[in-house]
Coordinates of C-alpha atoms and ligand atoms in Angstrom, one line a residue:
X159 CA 83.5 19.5 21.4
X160 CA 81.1 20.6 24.2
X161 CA 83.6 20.9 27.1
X162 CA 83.4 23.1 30.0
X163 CA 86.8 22.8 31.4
X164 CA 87.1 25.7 34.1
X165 CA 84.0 27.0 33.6
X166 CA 81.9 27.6 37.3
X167 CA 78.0 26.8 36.8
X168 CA 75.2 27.6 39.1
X169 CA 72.2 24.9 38.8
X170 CA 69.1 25.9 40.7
X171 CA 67.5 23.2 42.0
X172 CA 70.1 20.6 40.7
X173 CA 69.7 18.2 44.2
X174 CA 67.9 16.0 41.8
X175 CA 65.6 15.6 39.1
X176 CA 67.0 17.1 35.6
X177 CA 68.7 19.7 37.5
X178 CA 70.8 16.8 39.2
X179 CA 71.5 15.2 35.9
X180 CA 72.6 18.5 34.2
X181 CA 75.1 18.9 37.1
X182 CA 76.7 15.4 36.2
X183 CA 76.7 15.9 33.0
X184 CA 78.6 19.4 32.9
X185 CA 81.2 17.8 35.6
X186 CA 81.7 14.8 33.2
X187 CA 82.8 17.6 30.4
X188 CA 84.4 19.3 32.7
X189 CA 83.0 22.3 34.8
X190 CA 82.8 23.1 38.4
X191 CA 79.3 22.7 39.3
X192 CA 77.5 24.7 41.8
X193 CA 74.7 22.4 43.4
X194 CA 71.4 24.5 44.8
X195 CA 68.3 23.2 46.7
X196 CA 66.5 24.4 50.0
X197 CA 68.1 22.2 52.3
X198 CA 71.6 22.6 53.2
X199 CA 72.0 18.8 54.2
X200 CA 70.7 17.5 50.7
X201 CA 72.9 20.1 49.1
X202 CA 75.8 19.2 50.7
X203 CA 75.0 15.6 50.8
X204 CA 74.8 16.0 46.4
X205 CA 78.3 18.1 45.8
X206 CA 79.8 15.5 48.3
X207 CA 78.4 12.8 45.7
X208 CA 79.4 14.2 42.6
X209 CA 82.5 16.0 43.8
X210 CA 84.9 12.9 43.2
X211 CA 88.0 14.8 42.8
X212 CA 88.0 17.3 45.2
X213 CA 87.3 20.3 42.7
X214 CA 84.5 19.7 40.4
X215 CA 81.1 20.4 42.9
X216 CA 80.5 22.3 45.7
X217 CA 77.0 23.6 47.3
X218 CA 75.0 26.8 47.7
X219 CA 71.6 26.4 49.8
X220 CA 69.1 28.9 49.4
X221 CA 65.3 29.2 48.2
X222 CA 65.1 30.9 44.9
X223 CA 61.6 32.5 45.9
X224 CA 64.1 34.5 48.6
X225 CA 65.3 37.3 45.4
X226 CA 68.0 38.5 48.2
X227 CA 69.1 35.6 49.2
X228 CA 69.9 34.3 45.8
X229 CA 71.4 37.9 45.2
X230 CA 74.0 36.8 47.9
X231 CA 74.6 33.5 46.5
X232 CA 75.9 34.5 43.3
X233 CA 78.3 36.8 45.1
X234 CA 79.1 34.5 47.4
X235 CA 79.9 32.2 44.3
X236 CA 81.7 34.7 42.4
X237 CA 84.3 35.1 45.8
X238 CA 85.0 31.7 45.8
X239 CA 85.7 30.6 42.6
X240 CA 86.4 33.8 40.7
X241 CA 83.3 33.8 38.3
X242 CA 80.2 32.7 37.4
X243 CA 79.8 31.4 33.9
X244 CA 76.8 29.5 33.5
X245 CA 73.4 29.9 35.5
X246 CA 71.1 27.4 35.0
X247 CA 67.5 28.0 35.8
X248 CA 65.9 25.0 36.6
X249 CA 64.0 24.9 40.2
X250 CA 60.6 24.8 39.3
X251 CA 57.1 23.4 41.1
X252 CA 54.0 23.1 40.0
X253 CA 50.5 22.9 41.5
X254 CA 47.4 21.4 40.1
X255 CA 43.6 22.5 40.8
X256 CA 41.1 23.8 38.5
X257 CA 41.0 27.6 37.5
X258 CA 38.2 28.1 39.1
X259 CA 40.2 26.4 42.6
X260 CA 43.3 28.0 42.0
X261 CA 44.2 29.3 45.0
X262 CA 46.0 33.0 45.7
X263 CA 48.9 31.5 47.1
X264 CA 49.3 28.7 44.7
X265 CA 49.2 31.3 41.9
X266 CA 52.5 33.7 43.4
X267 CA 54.0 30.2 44.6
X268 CA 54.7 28.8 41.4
X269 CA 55.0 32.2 39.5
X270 CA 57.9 33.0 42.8
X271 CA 59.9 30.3 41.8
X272 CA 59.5 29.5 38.0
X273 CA 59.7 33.1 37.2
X274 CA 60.6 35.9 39.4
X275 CA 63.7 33.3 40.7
X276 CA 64.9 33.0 37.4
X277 CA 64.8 36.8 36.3
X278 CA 66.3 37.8 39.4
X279 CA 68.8 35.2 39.8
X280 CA 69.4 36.0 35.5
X281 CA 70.1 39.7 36.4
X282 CA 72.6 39.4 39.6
X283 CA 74.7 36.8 37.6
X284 CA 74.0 38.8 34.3
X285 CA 76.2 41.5 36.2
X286 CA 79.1 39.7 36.5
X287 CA 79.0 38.1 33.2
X288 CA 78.8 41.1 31.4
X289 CA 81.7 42.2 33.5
X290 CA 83.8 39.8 32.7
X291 CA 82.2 40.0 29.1
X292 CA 80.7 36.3 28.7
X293 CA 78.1 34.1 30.0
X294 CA 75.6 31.6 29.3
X295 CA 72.0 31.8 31.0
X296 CA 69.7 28.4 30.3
X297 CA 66.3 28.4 31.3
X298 CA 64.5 25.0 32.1
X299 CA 60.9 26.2 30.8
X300 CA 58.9 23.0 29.1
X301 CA 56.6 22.1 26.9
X302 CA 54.0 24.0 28.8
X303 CA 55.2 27.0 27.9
X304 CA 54.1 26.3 24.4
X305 CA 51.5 24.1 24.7
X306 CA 48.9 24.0 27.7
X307 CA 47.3 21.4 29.8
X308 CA 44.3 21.9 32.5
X309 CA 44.2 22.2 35.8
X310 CA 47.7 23.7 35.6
X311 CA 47.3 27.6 34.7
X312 CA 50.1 28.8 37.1
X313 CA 52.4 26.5 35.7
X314 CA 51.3 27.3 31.6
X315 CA 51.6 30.7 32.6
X316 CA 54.9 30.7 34.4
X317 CA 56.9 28.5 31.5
X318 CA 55.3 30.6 29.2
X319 CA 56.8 33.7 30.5
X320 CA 60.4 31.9 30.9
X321 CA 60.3 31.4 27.1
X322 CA 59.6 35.2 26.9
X323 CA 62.2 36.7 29.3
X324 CA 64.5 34.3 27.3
X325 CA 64.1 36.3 24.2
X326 CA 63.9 39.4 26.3
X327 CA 67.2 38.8 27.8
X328 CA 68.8 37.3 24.8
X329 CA 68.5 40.5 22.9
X330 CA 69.6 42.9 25.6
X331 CA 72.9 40.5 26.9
X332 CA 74.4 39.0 23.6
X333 CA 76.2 42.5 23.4
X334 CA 78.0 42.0 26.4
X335 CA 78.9 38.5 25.3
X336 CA 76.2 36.7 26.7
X337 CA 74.1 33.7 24.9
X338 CA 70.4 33.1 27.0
X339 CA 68.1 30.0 25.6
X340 CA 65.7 28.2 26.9
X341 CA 64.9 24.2 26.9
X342 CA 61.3 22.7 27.4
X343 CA 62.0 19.2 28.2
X344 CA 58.9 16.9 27.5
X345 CA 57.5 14.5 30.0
X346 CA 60.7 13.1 32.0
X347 CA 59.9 10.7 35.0
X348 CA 61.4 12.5 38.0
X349 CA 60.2 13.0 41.3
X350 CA 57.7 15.4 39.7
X351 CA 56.3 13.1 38.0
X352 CA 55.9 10.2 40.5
X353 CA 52.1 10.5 40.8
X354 CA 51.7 11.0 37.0
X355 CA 54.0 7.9 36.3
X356 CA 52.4 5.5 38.0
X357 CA 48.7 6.8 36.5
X358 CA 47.9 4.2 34.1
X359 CA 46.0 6.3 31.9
X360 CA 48.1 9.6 32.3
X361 CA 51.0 6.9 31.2
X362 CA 48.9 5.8 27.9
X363 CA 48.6 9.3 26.8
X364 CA 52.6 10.1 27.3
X365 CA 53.5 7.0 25.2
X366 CA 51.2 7.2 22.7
X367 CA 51.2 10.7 22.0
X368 CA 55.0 11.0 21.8
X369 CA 56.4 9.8 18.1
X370 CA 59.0 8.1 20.2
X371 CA 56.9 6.2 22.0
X372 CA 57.9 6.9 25.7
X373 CA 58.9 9.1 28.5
X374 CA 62.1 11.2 28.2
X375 CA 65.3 10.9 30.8
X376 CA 66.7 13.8 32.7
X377 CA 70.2 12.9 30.6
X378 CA 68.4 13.4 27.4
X379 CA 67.8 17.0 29.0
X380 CA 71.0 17.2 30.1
X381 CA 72.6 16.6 26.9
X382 CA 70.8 20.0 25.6
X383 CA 72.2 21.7 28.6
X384 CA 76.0 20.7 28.1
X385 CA 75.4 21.8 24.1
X386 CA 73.7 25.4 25.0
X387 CA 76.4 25.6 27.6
X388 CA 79.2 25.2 25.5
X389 CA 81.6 27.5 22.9
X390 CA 80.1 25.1 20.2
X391 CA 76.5 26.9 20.9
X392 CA 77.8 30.4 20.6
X393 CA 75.6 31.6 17.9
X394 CA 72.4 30.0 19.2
X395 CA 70.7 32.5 21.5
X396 CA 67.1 33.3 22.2
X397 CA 65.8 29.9 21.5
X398 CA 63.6 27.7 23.8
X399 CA 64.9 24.2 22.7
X400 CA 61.9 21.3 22.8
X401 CA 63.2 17.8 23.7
X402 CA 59.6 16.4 23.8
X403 CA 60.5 13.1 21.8
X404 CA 58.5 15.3 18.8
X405 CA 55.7 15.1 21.4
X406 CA 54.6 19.0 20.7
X407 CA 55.0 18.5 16.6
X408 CA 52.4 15.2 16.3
X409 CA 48.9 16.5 16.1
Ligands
NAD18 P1 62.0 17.9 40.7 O1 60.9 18.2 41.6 O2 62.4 16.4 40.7 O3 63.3 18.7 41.2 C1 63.2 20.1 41.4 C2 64.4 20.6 42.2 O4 64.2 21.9 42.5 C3 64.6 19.9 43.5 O5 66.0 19.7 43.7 C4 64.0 20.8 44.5 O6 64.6 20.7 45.7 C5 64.4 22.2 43.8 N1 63.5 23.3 44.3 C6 62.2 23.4 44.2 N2 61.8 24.6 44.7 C7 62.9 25.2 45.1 C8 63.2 26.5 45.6 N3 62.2 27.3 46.0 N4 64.5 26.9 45.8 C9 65.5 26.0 45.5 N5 65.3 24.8 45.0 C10 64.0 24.4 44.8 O7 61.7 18.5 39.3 P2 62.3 18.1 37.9 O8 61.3 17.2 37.2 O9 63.7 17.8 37.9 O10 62.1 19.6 37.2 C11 63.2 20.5 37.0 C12 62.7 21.6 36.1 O11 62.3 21.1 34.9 C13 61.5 22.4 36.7 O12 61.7 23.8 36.3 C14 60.3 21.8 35.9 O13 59.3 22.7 35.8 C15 61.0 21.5 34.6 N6 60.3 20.5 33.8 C16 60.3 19.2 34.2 C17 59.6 18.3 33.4 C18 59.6 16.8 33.7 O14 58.9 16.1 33.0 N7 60.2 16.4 34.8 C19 59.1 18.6 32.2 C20 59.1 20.0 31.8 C21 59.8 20.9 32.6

Protein backbone atom coordinates (compact mmCIF):
# COMPACT_ATOMS: atom_id res chain seq x y z
CA UNK A 1 0.00 0.00 0.00
CA UNK A 2 0.91 3.73 -0.42
CA UNK A 3 3.24 3.49 -3.43
CA UNK A 4 3.87 6.11 -6.00
CA UNK A 5 5.75 4.17 -8.46
CA UNK A 6 5.82 6.45 -11.74
CA UNK A 7 3.98 9.02 -10.39
CA UNK A 8 5.92 12.82 -11.05
CA UNK A 9 5.37 15.18 -7.92
CA UNK A 10 5.91 18.86 -7.63
CA UNK A 11 6.92 19.90 -3.89
CA UNK A 12 7.14 23.66 -3.43
CA UNK A 13 9.48 24.57 -1.25
CA UNK A 14 10.75 20.97 -0.59
CA UNK A 15 14.83 22.20 -0.30
CA UNK A 16 14.15 21.48 3.28
CA UNK A 17 12.04 21.61 6.15
CA UNK A 18 8.81 19.26 5.75
CA UNK A 19 8.78 19.97 2.17
CA UNK A 20 12.39 18.20 2.08
CA UNK A 21 11.12 15.30 4.06
CA UNK A 22 7.93 14.82 1.98
CA UNK A 23 10.21 14.64 -1.12
CA UNK A 24 12.19 11.53 0.57
CA UNK A 25 9.57 10.01 1.62
CA UNK A 26 7.50 9.85 -1.76
CA UNK A 27 10.99 8.81 -3.56
CA UNK A 28 11.36 5.96 -0.87
CA UNK A 29 7.67 4.67 -2.25
CA UNK A 30 8.48 5.31 -5.33
CA UNK A 31 7.79 8.71 -7.25
CA UNK A 32 9.82 11.02 -9.19
CA UNK A 33 10.05 14.00 -7.18
CA UNK A 34 10.27 17.51 -8.40
CA UNK A 35 12.41 19.59 -5.83
CA UNK A 36 11.46 23.62 -5.74
CA UNK A 37 13.00 26.47 -3.78
CA UNK A 38 14.31 30.11 -4.80
CA UNK A 39 17.75 29.26 -5.39
CA UNK A 40 18.75 27.33 -8.21
CA UNK A 41 22.16 26.13 -6.42
CA UNK A 42 20.17 24.68 -3.29
CA UNK A 43 17.73 23.13 -5.64
CA UNK A 44 20.04 21.50 -7.51
CA UNK A 45 22.34 20.79 -4.76
CA UNK A 46 18.85 18.75 -3.06
CA UNK A 47 17.66 16.62 -6.33
CA UNK A 48 21.50 15.82 -6.69
CA UNK A 49 21.13 14.49 -2.86
CA UNK A 50 18.14 12.50 -3.09
CA UNK A 51 18.37 11.50 -6.76
CA UNK A 52 20.48 8.28 -5.95
CA UNK A 53 19.56 6.39 -8.96
CA UNK A 54 19.61 8.63 -11.56
CA UNK A 55 15.70 8.93 -12.07
CA UNK A 56 13.89 9.56 -8.90
CA UNK A 57 14.61 13.73 -8.36
CA UNK A 58 15.20 16.44 -10.34
CA UNK A 59 14.87 20.44 -9.74
CA UNK A 60 12.61 23.33 -10.74
CA UNK A 61 13.86 26.85 -9.23
CA UNK A 62 11.42 29.50 -9.07
CA UNK A 63 9.57 31.84 -6.41
CA UNK A 64 6.09 30.82 -6.00
CA UNK A 65 5.10 34.60 -5.25
CA UNK A 66 6.16 34.93 -9.28
CA UNK A 67 2.26 33.35 -10.46
CA UNK A 68 3.94 33.27 -14.17
CA UNK A 69 6.82 31.90 -13.33
CA UNK A 70 5.37 28.99 -11.62
CA UNK A 71 2.82 28.83 -14.55
CA UNK A 72 5.98 27.94 -16.72
CA UNK A 73 7.28 25.51 -14.34
CA UNK A 74 4.54 23.18 -14.35
CA UNK A 75 4.74 23.15 -18.19
CA UNK A 76 8.11 22.93 -18.10
CA UNK A 77 7.57 19.81 -15.82
CA UNK A 78 4.87 18.35 -17.80
CA UNK A 79 7.53 18.42 -21.12
CA UNK A 80 9.90 16.57 -19.37
CA UNK A 81 8.40 13.90 -17.72
CA UNK A 82 5.10 13.64 -19.42
CA UNK A 83 2.75 14.59 -16.44
CA UNK A 84 2.26 16.04 -13.41
CA UNK A 85 0.50 13.96 -10.73
CA UNK A 86 0.94 15.30 -7.48
CA UNK A 87 1.48 19.16 -6.45
CA UNK A 88 2.26 19.65 -3.20
CA UNK A 89 1.79 23.06 -1.70
CA UNK A 90 4.05 23.52 0.91
CA UNK A 91 6.40 26.96 0.64
CA UNK A 92 5.19 28.92 3.27
CA UNK A 93 6.74 32.05 5.52
CA UNK A 94 5.55 33.62 8.15
CA UNK A 95 6.14 37.04 9.85
CA UNK A 96 5.51 38.11 13.37
CA UNK A 97 4.55 41.67 14.73
CA UNK A 98 1.58 42.91 16.49
CA UNK A 99 -1.65 43.86 14.50
CA UNK A 100 -1.37 47.02 15.19
CA UNK A 101 2.67 46.75 13.61
CA UNK A 102 1.78 44.65 10.86
CA UNK A 103 3.21 46.03 8.12
CA UNK A 104 1.65 46.54 4.31
CA UNK A 105 4.16 44.49 2.92
CA UNK A 106 4.41 41.83 5.44
CA UNK A 107 0.62 41.32 5.05
CA UNK A 108 0.74 40.58 0.76
CA UNK A 109 4.20 38.82 1.54
CA UNK A 110 2.91 35.98 3.40
CA UNK A 111 -0.61 36.00 1.83
CA UNK A 112 1.73 35.96 -1.91
CA UNK A 113 3.22 32.81 -0.95
CA UNK A 114 0.94 30.82 1.38
CA UNK A 115 -2.02 31.65 -0.70
CA UNK A 116 -2.11 33.20 -4.05
CA UNK A 117 1.14 30.52 -4.84
CA UNK A 118 -0.83 27.70 -3.98
CA UNK A 119 -4.14 28.61 -5.93
CA UNK A 120 -2.29 29.56 -8.83
CA UNK A 121 0.18 26.85 -8.89
CA UNK A 122 -3.30 24.47 -7.91
CA UNK A 123 -4.99 25.78 -11.20
CA UNK A 124 -1.99 25.47 -13.91
CA UNK A 125 -1.29 21.91 -12.64
CA UNK A 126 -5.14 21.35 -12.13
CA UNK A 127 -5.22 21.74 -16.04
CA UNK A 128 -3.27 19.07 -16.86
CA UNK A 129 -4.59 16.75 -14.36
CA UNK A 130 -7.88 17.08 -15.38
CA UNK A 131 -6.58 16.35 -18.81
CA UNK A 132 -5.17 13.47 -18.19
CA UNK A 133 -8.24 12.81 -15.84
CA UNK A 134 -6.30 12.30 -12.29
CA UNK A 135 -4.41 14.16 -9.80
CA UNK A 136 -3.80 14.80 -6.29
CA UNK A 137 -3.27 18.47 -4.91
CA UNK A 138 -2.00 18.58 -0.98
CA UNK A 139 -1.95 21.68 0.73
CA UNK A 140 0.61 22.19 3.72
CA UNK A 141 -1.86 24.64 5.78
CA UNK A 142 -1.40 24.07 9.83
CA UNK A 143 -2.79 24.35 12.81
CA UNK A 144 -3.13 27.98 12.42
CA UNK A 145 -5.58 27.70 10.07
CA UNK A 146 -7.91 26.41 12.72
CA UNK A 147 -6.67 27.71 15.72
CA UNK A 148 -4.90 31.28 16.08
CA UNK A 149 -2.01 32.61 17.89
CA UNK A 150 -0.94 36.49 18.25
CA UNK A 151 1.26 38.44 16.76
CA UNK A 152 0.75 36.32 13.63
CA UNK A 153 -2.52 37.54 11.73
CA UNK A 154 -1.08 37.16 8.17
CA UNK A 155 -0.12 33.84 8.79
CA UNK A 156 -3.80 32.77 10.75
CA UNK A 157 -5.28 34.30 7.94
CA UNK A 158 -3.40 32.82 5.10
CA UNK A 159 -3.59 28.97 6.51
CA UNK A 160 -7.03 29.69 7.10
CA UNK A 161 -7.78 30.37 3.60
CA UNK A 162 -5.61 27.24 2.33
CA UNK A 163 -8.10 25.09 4.34
CA UNK A 164 -10.94 26.88 2.41
CA UNK A 165 -9.63 26.75 -1.18
CA UNK A 166 -9.03 23.13 -0.21
CA UNK A 167 -12.75 22.50 0.07
CA UNK A 168 -13.28 24.95 -2.77
CA UNK A 169 -11.23 22.99 -5.05
CA UNK A 170 -12.11 19.61 -3.81
CA UNK A 171 -15.62 20.01 -4.95
CA UNK A 172 -15.05 21.57 -8.33
CA UNK A 173 -11.90 18.79 -9.35
CA UNK A 174 -12.99 15.38 -7.97
CA UNK A 175 -15.14 15.25 -11.21
CA UNK A 176 -12.26 15.31 -13.33
CA UNK A 177 -10.60 12.69 -11.17
CA UNK A 178 -8.86 14.83 -8.90
CA UNK A 179 -8.61 14.34 -4.88
CA UNK A 180 -7.42 18.04 -3.00
CA UNK A 181 -6.85 17.83 1.02
CA UNK A 182 -5.08 19.67 3.11
CA UNK A 183 -2.58 18.77 6.23
CA UNK A 184 -1.92 21.20 9.24
CA UNK A 185 1.11 19.83 10.78
CA UNK A 186 1.50 20.89 14.47
CA UNK A 187 4.70 22.43 15.86
CA UNK A 188 7.61 20.60 13.92
CA UNK A 189 11.23 21.89 14.65
CA UNK A 190 12.54 23.07 11.32
CA UNK A 191 14.35 25.94 10.28
CA UNK A 192 11.09 27.80 10.94
CA UNK A 193 11.19 27.09 14.10
CA UNK A 194 14.83 27.68 15.14
CA UNK A 195 14.08 30.83 17.21
CA UNK A 196 10.97 29.22 18.77
CA UNK A 197 12.93 26.02 19.65
CA UNK A 198 15.45 27.22 21.44
CA UNK A 199 12.82 29.72 23.57
CA UNK A 200 12.62 28.02 26.80
CA UNK A 201 9.28 29.09 27.63
CA UNK A 202 7.80 28.91 24.01
CA UNK A 203 9.32 25.15 24.32
CA UNK A 204 7.31 24.53 27.79
CA UNK A 205 4.07 25.50 26.16
CA UNK A 206 4.72 22.99 22.97
CA UNK A 207 5.42 20.07 25.27
CA UNK A 208 3.02 20.51 27.67
CA UNK A 209 0.23 21.45 25.72
CA UNK A 210 0.52 18.59 23.20
CA UNK A 211 -1.08 15.12 24.72
CA UNK A 212 2.06 13.62 23.30
CA UNK A 213 4.27 15.48 25.07
CA UNK A 214 6.63 16.95 22.41
CA UNK A 215 7.43 18.55 19.06
CA UNK A 216 6.37 16.78 15.92
CA UNK A 217 9.13 15.64 13.01
CA UNK A 218 8.82 16.73 9.36
CA UNK A 219 8.53 12.53 8.69
CA UNK A 220 5.56 12.40 10.80
CA UNK A 221 4.23 15.11 8.19
CA UNK A 222 5.48 13.30 5.56
CA UNK A 223 3.82 10.13 6.37
CA UNK A 224 0.41 12.07 5.84
CA UNK A 225 1.71 13.28 2.60
CA UNK A 226 2.66 9.79 1.01
CA UNK A 227 -1.09 8.49 2.40
CA UNK A 228 -3.12 11.61 0.77
CA UNK A 229 -0.86 11.05 -2.19
CA UNK A 230 -1.57 7.59 -2.81
CA UNK A 231 -4.51 5.29 -4.64
CA UNK A 232 -5.18 4.05 -1.02
CA UNK A 233 -6.53 7.80 -0.17
CA UNK A 234 -8.82 7.98 -3.20
CA UNK A 235 -11.96 8.62 -1.44
CA UNK A 236 -10.64 11.15 1.13
CA UNK A 237 -10.94 14.59 -0.41
CA UNK A 238 -11.64 18.05 0.97
CA UNK A 239 -10.16 17.34 4.31
CA UNK A 240 -7.44 19.41 6.14
CA UNK A 241 -5.70 16.54 8.05
CA UNK A 242 -4.26 17.79 11.75
CA UNK A 243 -1.02 15.97 12.80
CA UNK A 244 -0.72 18.22 15.99
CA UNK A 245 0.25 15.21 18.42
CA UNK A 246 -3.83 15.98 19.52
CA UNK A 247 -2.32 19.38 20.29
CA UNK A 248 -5.61 21.35 18.75
CA UNK A 249 -8.13 18.63 20.63
CA UNK A 250 -6.73 19.18 24.46
CA UNK A 251 -8.38 22.19 25.98
P1 LIG B 1 11.08 26.05 6.23
O1 LIG B 1 11.24 27.54 6.34
O2 LIG B 1 12.04 25.18 6.95
O3 LIG B 1 11.10 25.64 4.69
C1 LIG B 1 10.31 26.35 3.78
C2 LIG B 1 10.76 26.05 2.38
O4 LIG B 1 10.03 26.89 1.49
C3 LIG B 1 12.23 26.34 2.14
O5 LIG B 1 12.71 25.32 1.27
C4 LIG B 1 12.20 27.68 1.43
O6 LIG B 1 13.30 27.86 0.58
C5 LIG B 1 10.91 27.56 0.63
N1 LIG B 1 10.32 28.83 0.25
C6 LIG B 1 9.98 29.87 1.04
N2 LIG B 1 9.49 30.86 0.29
C7 LIG B 1 9.52 30.43 -1.00
C8 LIG B 1 9.13 31.00 -2.22
N3 LIG B 1 8.66 32.25 -2.28
N4 LIG B 1 9.28 30.27 -3.35
C9 LIG B 1 9.78 29.02 -3.31
N5 LIG B 1 10.17 28.42 -2.17
C10 LIG B 1 10.03 29.13 -1.03
O7 LIG B 1 9.59 25.76 6.63
P2 LIG B 1 8.87 24.42 7.13
O8 LIG B 1 8.81 24.45 8.60
O9 LIG B 1 9.44 23.23 6.43
O10 LIG B 1 7.40 24.71 6.60
C11 LIG B 1 6.88 24.17 5.39
C12 LIG B 1 5.40 24.46 5.34
O11 LIG B 1 4.78 23.88 6.49
C13 LIG B 1 5.03 25.94 5.36
O12 LIG B 1 3.91 26.15 4.53
C14 LIG B 1 4.64 26.18 6.80
O13 LIG B 1 3.76 27.26 6.95
C15 LIG B 1 4.00 24.85 7.16
N6 LIG B 1 3.96 24.55 8.59
C16 LIG B 1 5.11 24.33 9.28
C17 LIG B 1 5.02 24.02 10.63
C18 LIG B 1 6.24 23.74 11.46
O14 LIG B 1 6.08 23.56 12.67
N7 LIG B 1 7.44 23.68 10.89
C19 LIG B 1 3.78 23.95 11.26
C20 LIG B 1 2.64 24.19 10.51
C21 LIG B 1 2.74 24.48 9.17
Amino acid sequence: MFRLDGKVALITGSTRGLGRAMAEAMIAQGAHVVINGRSDDAVLAVAAELDLDGRSASGVAFDVADLSAGDAAIDTIVGRHGAIDILVNNAGINRRAAVEDFGDDEWRDVLAVNLDAPFALSRSAGRHMTAAGRGRIINTASIMGTVARPTIPAYVTSKAGLVGMTKALAVEMAPHGLTVNAIGPGYVATEMNTALVQDPEFNSMVVDSTPVGRWGTPQEIAAAAVFLASDEASYVNGQTLLVDGGMTTAL
